[in-house]
mmCIF file of C-alpha atoms and ligand atoms in Angstrom:
data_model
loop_
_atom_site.group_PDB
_atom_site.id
_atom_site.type_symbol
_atom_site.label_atom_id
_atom_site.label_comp_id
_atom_site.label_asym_id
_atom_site.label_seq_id
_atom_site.Cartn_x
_atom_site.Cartn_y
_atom_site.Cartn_z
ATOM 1 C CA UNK A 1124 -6.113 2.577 -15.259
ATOM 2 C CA UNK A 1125 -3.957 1.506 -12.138
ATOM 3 C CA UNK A 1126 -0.793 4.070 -11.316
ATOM 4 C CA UNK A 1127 2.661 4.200 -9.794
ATOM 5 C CA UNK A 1128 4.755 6.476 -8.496
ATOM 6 C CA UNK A 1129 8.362 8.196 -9.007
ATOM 7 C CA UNK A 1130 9.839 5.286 -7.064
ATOM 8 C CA UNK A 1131 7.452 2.356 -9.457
ATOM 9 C CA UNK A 1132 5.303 1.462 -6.171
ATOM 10 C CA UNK A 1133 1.730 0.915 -7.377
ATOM 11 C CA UNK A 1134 -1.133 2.014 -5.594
ATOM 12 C CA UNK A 1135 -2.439 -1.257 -3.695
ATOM 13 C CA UNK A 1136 -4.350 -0.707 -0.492
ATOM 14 C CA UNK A 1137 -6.222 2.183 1.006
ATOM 15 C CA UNK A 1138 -7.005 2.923 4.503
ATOM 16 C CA UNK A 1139 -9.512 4.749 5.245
ATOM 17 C CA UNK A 1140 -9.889 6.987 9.275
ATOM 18 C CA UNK A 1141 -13.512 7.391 9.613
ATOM 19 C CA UNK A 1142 -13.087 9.660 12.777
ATOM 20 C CA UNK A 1143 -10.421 11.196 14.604
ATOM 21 C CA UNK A 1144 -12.497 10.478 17.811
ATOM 22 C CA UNK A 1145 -10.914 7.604 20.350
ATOM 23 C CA UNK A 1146 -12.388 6.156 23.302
ATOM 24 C CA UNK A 1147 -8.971 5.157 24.344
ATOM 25 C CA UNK A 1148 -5.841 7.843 24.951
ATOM 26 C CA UNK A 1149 -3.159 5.575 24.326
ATOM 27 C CA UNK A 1150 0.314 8.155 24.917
ATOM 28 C CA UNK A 1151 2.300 6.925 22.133
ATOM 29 C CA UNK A 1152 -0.731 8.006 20.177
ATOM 30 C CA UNK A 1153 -3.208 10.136 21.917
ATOM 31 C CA UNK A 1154 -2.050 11.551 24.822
ATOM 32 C CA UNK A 1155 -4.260 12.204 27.910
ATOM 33 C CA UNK A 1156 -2.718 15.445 28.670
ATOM 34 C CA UNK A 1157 -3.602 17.041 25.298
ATOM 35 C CA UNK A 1158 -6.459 15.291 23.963
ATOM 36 C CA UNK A 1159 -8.082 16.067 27.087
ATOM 37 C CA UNK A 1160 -12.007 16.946 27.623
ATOM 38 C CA UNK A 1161 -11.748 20.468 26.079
ATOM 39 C CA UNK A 1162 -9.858 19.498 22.992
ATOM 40 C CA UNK A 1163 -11.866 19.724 19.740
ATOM 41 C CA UNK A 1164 -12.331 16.975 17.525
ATOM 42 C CA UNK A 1165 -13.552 17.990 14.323
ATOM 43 C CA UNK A 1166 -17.267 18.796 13.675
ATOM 44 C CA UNK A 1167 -19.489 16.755 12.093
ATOM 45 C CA UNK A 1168 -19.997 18.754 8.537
ATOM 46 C CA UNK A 1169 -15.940 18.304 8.276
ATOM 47 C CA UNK A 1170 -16.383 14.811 8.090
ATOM 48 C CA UNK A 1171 -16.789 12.807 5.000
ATOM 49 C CA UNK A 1172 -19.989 11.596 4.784
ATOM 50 C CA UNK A 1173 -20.682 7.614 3.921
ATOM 51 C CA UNK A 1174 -21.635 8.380 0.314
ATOM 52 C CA UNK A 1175 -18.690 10.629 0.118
ATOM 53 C CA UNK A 1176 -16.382 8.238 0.997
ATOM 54 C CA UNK A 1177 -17.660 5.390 -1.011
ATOM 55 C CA UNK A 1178 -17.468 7.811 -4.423
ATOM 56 C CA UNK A 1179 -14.252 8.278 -3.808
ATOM 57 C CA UNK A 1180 -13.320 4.779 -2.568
ATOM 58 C CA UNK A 1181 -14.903 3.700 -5.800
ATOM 59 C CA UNK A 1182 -12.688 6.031 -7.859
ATOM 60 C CA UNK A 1183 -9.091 4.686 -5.905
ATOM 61 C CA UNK A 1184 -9.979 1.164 -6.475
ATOM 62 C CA UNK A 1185 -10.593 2.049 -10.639
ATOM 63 C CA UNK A 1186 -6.805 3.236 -9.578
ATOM 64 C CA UNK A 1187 -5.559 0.098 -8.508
ATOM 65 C CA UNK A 1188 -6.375 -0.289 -4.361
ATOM 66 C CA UNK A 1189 -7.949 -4.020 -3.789
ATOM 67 C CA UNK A 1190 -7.563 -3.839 -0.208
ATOM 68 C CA UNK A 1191 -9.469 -0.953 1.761
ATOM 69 C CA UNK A 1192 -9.311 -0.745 5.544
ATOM 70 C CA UNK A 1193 -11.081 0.966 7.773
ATOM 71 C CA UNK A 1194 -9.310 2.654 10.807
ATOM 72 C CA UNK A 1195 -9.111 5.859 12.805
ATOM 73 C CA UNK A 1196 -9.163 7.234 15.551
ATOM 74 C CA UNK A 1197 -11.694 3.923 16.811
ATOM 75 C CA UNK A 1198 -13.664 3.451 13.865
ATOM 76 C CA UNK A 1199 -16.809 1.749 15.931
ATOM 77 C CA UNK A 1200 -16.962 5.303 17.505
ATOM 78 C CA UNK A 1201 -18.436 6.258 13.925
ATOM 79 C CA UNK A 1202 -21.944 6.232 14.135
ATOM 80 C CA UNK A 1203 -23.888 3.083 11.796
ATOM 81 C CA UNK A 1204 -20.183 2.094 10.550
ATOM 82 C CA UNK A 1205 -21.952 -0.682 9.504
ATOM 83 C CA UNK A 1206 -23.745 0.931 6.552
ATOM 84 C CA UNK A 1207 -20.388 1.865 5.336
ATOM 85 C CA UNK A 1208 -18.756 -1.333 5.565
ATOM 86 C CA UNK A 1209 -21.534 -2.548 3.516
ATOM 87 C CA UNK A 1210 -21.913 0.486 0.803
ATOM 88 C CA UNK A 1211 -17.736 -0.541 0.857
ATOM 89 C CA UNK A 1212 -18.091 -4.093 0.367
ATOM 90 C CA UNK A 1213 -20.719 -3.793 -2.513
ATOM 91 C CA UNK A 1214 -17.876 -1.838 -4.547
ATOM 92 C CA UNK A 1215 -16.303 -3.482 -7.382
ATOM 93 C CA UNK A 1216 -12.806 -4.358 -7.243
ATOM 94 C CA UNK A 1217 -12.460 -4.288 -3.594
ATOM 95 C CA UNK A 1218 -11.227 -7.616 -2.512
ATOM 96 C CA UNK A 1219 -9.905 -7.140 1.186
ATOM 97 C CA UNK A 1220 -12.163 -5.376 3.264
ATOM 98 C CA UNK A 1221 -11.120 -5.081 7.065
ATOM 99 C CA UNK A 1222 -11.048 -2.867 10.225
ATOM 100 C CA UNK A 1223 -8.317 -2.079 13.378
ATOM 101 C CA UNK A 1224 -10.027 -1.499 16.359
ATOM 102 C CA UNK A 1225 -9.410 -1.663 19.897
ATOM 103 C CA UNK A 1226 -12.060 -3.640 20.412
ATOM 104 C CA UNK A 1227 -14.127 -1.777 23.466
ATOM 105 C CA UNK A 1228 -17.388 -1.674 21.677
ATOM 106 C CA UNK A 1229 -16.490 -5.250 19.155
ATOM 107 C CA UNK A 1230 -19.438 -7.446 21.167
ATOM 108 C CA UNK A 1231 -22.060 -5.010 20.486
ATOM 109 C CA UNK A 1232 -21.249 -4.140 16.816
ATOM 110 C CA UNK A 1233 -19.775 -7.519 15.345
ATOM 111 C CA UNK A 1234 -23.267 -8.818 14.147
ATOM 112 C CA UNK A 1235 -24.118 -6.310 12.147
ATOM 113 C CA UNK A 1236 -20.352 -5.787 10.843
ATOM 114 C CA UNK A 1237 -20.584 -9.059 9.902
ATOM 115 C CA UNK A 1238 -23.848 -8.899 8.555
ATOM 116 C CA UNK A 1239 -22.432 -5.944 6.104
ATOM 117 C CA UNK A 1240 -19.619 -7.913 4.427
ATOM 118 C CA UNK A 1241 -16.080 -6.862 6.751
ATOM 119 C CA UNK A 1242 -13.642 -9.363 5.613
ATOM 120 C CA UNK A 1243 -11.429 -9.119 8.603
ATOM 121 C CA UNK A 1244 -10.366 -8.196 12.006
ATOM 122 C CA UNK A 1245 -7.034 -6.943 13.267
ATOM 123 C CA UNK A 1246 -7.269 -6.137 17.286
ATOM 124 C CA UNK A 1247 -5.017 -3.617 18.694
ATOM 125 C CA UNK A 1248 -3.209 -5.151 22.419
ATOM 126 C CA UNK A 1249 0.124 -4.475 23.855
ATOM 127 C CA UNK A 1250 0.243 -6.624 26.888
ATOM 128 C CA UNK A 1251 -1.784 -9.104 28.794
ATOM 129 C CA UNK A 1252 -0.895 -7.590 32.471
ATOM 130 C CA UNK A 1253 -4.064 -5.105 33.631
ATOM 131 C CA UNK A 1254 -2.339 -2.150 35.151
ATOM 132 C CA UNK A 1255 0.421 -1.915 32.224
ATOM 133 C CA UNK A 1256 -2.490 -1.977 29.727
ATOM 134 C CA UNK A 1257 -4.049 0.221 31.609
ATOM 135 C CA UNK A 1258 -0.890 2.586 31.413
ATOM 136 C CA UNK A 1259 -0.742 2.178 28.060
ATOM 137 C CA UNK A 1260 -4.690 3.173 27.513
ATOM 138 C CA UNK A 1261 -4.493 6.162 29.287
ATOM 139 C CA UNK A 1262 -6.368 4.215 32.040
ATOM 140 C CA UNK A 1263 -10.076 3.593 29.445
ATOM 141 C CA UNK A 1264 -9.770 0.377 29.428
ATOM 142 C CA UNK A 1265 -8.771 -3.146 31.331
ATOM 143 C CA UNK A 1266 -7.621 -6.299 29.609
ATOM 144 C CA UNK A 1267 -11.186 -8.162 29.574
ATOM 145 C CA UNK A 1268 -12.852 -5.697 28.118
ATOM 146 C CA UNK A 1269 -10.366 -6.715 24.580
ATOM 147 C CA UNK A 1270 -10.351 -10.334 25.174
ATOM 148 C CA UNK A 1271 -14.446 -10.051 25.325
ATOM 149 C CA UNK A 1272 -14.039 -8.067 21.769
ATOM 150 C CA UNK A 1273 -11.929 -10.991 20.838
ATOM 151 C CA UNK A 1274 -14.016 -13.717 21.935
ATOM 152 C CA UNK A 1275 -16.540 -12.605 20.058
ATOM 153 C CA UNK A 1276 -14.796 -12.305 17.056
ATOM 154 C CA UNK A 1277 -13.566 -15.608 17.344
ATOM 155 C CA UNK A 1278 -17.628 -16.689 17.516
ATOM 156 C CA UNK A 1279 -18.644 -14.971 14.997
ATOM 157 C CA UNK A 1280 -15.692 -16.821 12.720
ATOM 158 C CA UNK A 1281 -12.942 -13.931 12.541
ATOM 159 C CA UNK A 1282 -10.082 -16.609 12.695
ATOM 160 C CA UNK A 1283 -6.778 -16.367 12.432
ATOM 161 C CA UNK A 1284 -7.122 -13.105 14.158
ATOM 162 C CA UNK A 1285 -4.356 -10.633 13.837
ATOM 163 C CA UNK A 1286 -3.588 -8.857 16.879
ATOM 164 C CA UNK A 1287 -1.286 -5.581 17.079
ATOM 165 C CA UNK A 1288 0.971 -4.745 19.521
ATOM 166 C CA UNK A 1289 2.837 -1.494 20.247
ATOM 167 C CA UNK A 1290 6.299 -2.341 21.854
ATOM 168 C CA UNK A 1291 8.269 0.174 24.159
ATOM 169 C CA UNK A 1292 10.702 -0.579 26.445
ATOM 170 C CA UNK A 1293 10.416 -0.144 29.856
ATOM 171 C CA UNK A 1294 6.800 -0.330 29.446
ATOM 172 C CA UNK A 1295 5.746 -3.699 27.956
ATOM 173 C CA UNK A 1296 8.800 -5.615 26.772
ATOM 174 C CA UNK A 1297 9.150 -7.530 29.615
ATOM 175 C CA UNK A 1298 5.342 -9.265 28.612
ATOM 176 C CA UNK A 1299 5.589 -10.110 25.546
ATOM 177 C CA UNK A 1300 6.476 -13.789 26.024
ATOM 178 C CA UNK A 1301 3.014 -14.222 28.153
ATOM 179 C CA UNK A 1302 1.519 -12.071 25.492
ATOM 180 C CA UNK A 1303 2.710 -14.021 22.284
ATOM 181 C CA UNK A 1304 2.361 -17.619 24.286
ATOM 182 C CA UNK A 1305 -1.468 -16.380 24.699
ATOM 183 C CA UNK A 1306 -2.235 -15.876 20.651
ATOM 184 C CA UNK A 1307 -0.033 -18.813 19.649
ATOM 185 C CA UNK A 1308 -2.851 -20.815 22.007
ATOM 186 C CA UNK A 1309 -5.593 -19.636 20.482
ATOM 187 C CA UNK A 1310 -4.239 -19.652 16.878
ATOM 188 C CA UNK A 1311 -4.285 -15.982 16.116
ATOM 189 C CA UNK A 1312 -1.223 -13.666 14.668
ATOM 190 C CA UNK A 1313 0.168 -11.405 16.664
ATOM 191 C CA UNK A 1314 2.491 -8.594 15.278
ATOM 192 C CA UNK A 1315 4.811 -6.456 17.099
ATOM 193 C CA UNK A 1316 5.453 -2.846 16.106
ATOM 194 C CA UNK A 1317 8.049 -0.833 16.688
ATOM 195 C CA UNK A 1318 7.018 2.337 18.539
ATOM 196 C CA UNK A 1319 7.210 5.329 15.824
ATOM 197 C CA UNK A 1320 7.385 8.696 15.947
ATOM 198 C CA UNK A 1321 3.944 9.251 14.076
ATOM 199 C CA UNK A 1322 2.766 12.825 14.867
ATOM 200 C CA UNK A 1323 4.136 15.315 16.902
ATOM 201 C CA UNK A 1324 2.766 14.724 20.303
ATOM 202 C CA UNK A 1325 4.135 11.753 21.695
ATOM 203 C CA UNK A 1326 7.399 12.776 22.580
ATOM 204 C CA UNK A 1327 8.905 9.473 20.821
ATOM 205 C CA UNK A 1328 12.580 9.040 21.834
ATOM 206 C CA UNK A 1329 14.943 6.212 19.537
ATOM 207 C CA UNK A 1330 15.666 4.980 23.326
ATOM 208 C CA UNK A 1331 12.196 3.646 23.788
ATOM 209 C CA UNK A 1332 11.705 1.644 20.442
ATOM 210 C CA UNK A 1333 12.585 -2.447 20.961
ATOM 211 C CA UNK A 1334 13.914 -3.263 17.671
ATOM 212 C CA UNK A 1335 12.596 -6.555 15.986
ATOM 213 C CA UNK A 1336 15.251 -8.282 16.063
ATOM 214 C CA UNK A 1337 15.601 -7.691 19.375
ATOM 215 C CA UNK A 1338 12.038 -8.742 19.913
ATOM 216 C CA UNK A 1339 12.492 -11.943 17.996
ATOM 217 C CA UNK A 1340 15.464 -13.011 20.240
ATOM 218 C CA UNK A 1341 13.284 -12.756 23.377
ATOM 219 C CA UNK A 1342 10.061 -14.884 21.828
ATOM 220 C CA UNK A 1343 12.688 -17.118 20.022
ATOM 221 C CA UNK A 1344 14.748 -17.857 23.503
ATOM 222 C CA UNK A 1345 10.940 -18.905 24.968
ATOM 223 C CA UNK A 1346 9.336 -20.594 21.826
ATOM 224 C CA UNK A 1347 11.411 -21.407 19.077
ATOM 225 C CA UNK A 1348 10.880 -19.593 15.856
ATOM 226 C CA UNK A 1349 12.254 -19.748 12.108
ATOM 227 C CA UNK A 1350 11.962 -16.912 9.014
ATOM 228 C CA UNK A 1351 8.987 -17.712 7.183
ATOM 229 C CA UNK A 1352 8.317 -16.494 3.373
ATOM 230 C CA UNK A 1353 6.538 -13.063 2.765
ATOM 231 C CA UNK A 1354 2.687 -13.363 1.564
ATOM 232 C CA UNK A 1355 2.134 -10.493 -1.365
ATOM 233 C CA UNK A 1356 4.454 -7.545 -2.645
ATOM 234 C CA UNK A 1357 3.719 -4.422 -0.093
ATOM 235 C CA UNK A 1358 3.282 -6.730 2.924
ATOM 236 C CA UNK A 1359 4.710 -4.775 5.881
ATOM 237 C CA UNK A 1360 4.913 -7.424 8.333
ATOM 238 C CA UNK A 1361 8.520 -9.844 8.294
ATOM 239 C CA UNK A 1362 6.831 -13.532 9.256
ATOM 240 C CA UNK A 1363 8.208 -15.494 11.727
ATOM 241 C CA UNK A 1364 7.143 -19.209 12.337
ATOM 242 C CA UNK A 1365 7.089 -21.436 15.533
ATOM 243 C CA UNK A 1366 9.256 -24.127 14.981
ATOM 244 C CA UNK A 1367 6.729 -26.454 16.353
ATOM 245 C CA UNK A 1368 4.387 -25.562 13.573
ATOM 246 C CA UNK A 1369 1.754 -24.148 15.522
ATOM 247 C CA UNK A 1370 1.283 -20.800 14.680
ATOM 248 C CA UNK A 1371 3.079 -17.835 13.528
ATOM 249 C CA UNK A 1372 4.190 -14.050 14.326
ATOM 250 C CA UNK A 1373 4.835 -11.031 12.715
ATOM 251 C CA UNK A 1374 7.288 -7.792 13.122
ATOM 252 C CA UNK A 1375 6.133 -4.161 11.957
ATOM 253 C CA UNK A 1376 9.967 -2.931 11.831
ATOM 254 C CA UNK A 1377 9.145 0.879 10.825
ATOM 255 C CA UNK A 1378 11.992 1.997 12.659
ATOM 256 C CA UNK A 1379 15.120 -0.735 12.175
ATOM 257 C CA UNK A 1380 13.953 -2.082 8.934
ATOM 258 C CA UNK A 1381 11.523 0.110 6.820
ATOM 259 C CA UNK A 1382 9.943 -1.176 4.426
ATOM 260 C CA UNK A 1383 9.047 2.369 1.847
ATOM 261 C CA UNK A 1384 10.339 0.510 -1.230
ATOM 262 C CA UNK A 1385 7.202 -1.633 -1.367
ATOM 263 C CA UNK A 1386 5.138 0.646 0.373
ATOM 264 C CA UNK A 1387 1.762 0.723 -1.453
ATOM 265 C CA UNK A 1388 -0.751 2.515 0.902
ATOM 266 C CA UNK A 1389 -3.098 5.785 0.049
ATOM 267 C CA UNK A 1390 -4.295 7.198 3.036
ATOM 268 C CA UNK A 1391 -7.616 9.015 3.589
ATOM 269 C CA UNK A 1392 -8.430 11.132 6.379
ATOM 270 C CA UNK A 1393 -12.003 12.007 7.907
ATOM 271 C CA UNK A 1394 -12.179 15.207 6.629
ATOM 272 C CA UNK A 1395 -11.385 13.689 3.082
ATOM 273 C CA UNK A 1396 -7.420 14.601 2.534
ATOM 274 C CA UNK A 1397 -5.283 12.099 0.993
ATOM 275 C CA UNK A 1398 -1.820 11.309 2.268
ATOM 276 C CA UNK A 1399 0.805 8.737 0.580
ATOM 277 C CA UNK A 1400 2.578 8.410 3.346
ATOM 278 C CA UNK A 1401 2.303 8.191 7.584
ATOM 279 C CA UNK A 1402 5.064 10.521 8.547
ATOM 280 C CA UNK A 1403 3.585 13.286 5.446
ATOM 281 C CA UNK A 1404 3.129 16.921 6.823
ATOM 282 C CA UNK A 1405 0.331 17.718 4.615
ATOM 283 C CA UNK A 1406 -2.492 16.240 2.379
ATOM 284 C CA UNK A 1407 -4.188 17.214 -0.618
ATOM 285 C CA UNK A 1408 -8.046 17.435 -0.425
ATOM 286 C CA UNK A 1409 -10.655 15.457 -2.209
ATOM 287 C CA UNK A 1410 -13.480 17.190 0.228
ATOM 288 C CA UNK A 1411 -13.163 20.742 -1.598
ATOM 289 C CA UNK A 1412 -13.342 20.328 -4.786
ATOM 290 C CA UNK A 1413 -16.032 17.427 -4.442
ATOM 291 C CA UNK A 1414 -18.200 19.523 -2.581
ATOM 292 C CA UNK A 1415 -17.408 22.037 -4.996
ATOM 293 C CA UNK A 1416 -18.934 20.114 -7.825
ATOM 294 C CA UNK A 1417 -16.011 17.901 -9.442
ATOM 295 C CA UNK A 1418 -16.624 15.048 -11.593
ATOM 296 C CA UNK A 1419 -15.745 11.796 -11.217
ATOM 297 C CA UNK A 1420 -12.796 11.804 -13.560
ATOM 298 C CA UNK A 1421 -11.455 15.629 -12.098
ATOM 299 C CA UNK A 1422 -11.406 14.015 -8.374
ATOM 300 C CA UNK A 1423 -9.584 10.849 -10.213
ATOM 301 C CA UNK A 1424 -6.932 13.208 -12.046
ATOM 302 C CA UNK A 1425 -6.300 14.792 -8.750
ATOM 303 C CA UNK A 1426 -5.695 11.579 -6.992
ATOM 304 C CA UNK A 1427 -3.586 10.111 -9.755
ATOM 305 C CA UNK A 1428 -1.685 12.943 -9.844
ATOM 306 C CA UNK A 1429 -0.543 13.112 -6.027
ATOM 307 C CA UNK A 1430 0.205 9.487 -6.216
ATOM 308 C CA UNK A 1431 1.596 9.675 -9.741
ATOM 309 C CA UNK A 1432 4.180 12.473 -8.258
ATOM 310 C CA UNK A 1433 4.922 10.206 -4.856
ATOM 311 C CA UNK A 1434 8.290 10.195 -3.558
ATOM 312 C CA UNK A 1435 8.001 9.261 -0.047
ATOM 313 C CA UNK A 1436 10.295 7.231 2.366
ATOM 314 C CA UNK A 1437 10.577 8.611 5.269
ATOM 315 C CA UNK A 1438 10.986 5.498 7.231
ATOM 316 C CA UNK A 1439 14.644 5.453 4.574
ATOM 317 C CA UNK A 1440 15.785 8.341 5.638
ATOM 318 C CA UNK A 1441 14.659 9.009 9.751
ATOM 319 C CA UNK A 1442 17.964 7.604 10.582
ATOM 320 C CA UNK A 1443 19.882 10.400 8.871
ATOM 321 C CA UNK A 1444 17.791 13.297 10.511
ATOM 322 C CA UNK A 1445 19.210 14.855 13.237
ATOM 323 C CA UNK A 1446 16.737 14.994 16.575
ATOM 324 C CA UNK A 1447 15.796 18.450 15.914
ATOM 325 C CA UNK A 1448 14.940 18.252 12.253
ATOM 326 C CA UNK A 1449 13.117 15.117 12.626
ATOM 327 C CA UNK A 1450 10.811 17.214 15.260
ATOM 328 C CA UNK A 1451 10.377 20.786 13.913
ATOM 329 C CA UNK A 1452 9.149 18.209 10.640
ATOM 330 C CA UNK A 1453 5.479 18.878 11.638
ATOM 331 C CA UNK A 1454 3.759 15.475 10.457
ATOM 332 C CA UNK A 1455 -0.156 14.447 10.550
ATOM 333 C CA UNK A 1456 -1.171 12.570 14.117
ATOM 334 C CA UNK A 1457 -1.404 8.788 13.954
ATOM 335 C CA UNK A 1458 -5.186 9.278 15.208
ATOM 336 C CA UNK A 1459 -5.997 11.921 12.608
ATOM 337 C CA UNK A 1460 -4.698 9.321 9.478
ATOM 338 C CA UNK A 1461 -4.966 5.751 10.843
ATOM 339 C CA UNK A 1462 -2.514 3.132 11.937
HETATM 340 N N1 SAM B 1336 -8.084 2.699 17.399
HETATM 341 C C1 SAM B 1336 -7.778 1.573 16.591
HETATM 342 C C2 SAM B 1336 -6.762 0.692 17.270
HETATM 343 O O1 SAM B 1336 -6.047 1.160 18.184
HETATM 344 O O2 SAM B 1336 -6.659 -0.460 16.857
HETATM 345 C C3 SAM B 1336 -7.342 1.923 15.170
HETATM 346 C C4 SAM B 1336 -6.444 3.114 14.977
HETATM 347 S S1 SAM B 1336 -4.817 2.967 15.665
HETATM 348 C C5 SAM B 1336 -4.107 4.531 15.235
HETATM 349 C C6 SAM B 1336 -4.055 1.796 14.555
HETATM 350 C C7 SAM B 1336 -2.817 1.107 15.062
HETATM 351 O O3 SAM B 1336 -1.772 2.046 15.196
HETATM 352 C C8 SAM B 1336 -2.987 0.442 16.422
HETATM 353 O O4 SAM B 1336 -2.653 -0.913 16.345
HETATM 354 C C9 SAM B 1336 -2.017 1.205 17.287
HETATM 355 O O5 SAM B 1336 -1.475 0.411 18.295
HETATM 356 C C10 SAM B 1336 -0.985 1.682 16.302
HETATM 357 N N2 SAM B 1336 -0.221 2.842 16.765
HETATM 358 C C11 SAM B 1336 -0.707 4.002 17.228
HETATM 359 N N3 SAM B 1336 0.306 4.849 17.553
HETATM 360 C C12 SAM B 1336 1.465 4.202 17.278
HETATM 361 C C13 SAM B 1336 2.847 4.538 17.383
HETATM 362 N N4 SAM B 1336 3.246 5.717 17.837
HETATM 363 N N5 SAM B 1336 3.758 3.618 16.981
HETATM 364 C C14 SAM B 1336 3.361 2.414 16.500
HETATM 365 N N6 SAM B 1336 2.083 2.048 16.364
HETATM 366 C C15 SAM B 1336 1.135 2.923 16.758
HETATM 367 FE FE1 SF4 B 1337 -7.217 5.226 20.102
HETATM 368 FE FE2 SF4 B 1337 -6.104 3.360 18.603
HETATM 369 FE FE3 SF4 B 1337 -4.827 5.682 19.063
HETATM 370 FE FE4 SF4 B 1337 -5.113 3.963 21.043
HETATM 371 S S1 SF4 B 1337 -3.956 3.610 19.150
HETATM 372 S S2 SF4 B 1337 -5.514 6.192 21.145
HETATM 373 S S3 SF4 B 1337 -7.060 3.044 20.598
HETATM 374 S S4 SF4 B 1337 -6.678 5.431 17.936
HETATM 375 FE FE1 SF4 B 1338 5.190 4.025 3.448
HETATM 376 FE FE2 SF4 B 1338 5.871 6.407 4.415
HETATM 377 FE FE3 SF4 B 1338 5.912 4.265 6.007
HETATM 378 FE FE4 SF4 B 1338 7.760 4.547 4.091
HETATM 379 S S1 SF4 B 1338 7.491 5.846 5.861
HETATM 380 S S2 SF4 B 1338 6.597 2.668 4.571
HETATM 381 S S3 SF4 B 1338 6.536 5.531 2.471
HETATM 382 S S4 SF4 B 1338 4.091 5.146 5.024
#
């Protein structure tokens, strides 16, 4: 039942954005200045509904997705996310279940996430100094407010974390010694990620993306690190180790070192379009025609069929675009499809 596509990459993991709502306006994703108080989100019968998105997470998992993960926009801003982690988690087949979140709202929801079956927790934080967070927020949010989300994560058991964080120079390079020095303490993973030009609103320049390596050199010079093996086929992250044995890192190299050729992610977007790949300028809709009436096995031939046709690798080829290709390519926001 499972399926590849043109370029043999099965179809492995699934993320699902349940809203394209965020309390946060990070720039390099949301920008203040656009998604500001009159812009409109979409309306409530656009969105997939829970039992909507657990037929058709039930139908991509007969295709071959084990691990689902649920994103957005900030998925705790979806009302009773809960009862969709657990309608999720009672699926067959699914044998990862987690979230990304930015953690505002973690402390109040975490019991009954918990309580519903999540797996796992990966905590979005770019730096541990206030007013640079703060910058890189669009000003919702101080530090304490995510290490309270993580605190209570690490009570209620979440360990190892993982712990994303957006790099871009001349913003928060300079911290990320104090910031990978912190999560080595407490035992959690922390992953740096290049800054990419998702979308077509955050005005990414080449100039402003740290490249691993460069990245690894800086923690390296501080606290010794060596290469450490990959986990599973697909996994994004290159693993570093501290040499002292406590702990480890990881680099989300988009930009210097893409990864397409074991790139196994469907995408799923809150009003129910798929997309096989982050940088794609359009989807194909599963909403439509299941609100039209399809069957189980029509919405399945649709989905086999856009993944079955796949050719995507846009990380492969960025470098080769000129600057004014790469941005008249209008691509699907970040927020819209999930990190
Ligand atoms: N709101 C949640 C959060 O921030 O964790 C989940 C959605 S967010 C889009 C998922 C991940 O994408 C976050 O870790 C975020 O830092 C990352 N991200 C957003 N825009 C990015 C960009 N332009 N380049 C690299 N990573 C980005
Ligand atoms: Fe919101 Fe996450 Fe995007 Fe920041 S990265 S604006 S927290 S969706
Ligand atoms: Fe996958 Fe597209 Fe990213 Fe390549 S650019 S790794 S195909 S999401």
């Amino acid at each position: 039942m499972s399926v590849s596509d043109q370029l043999d990459r099965p179809l492995r993991d699934l993320r699902i954005s349940v809203t394209d709502r965020c309390n946060f306006r990070c720039p390099y994703c949301m920008p203040a200045a656009i998604f500001g108080e009159r812009y409109q989100f979409l309306p409530k019968p656009q969105l997939l509904t829970f039992e909507e998105i657990s037929r058709l997470t039930r139908i991509i998992v007969r295709l071959g997705a084990v691990k689902i993960r649920l994103t957005g926009g900030e998925p705790l801003l979806r009302q009773d996310i809960e009862d969709l982690v657990a309608m999720l988690s009672a699926l067959d087949g699914v044998e990862d279940l987690a979230m990304t979140t930015n953690a505002y709202l973690l402390p109040q929801k975490l019991e009954a996430l918990k309580a519903a079956g999540l797996k796992r927790l990966t905590i979005s934080l770019d730096t541990l100094d206030d007013d640079i967070f703060r910058a890189m927020n669009g000003g919702r949010s101080g530090v304490d407010k995510v290490l309270e989300g993580i605190a209570a994560a690490e009570a209620a058991g979440y360990t190892p974390l993982k712990i994303n964080a957006v790099v871009q120079r001349g913003l928060n390079d300079h911290t990320l010694v104090d910031l990978a020095r912190f999560f080595k303490e407490r035992g959690h993973i922390l992953r740096f990620i290049e800054y990419m030009d998702v979308g077509n609103k955050n005005g990414w320049k080449m100039d402003e993306v740290v490249p691993s390596a460069e990245i690894v050199e800086r923690i390296h010079s501080a606290m010794p690190l060596e290469p450490a093996a990959g986990n599973y086929f697909g996994e994004v992250a290159r693993r570093y180790r501290y040499a002292d044995g406590e702990g480890e890192i990881g680099l989300i190299s988009s930009v210097t070192q893409p990864f397409c050729g074991s790139c196994t992610r469907m995408r799923l977007s809150p009003e129910g379009e798929i997309f096989t790949c982050l940088f794609a300028t359009e989807g194909v809709s599963l909403r439509d025609p299941m609100r039209a009436g399809a069957s189980d096995a029509e919405l399945e031939a649709i989905i086999r069929g856009n993944w079955g046709a796949r050719i995507d690798r846009y990380s492969e080829i960025r470098s080769s675009l000129t600057d004014e290709v790469r941005d008249r390519r209008k691509k699907v926001e970040m927020y819209h499809i999930g990190g």
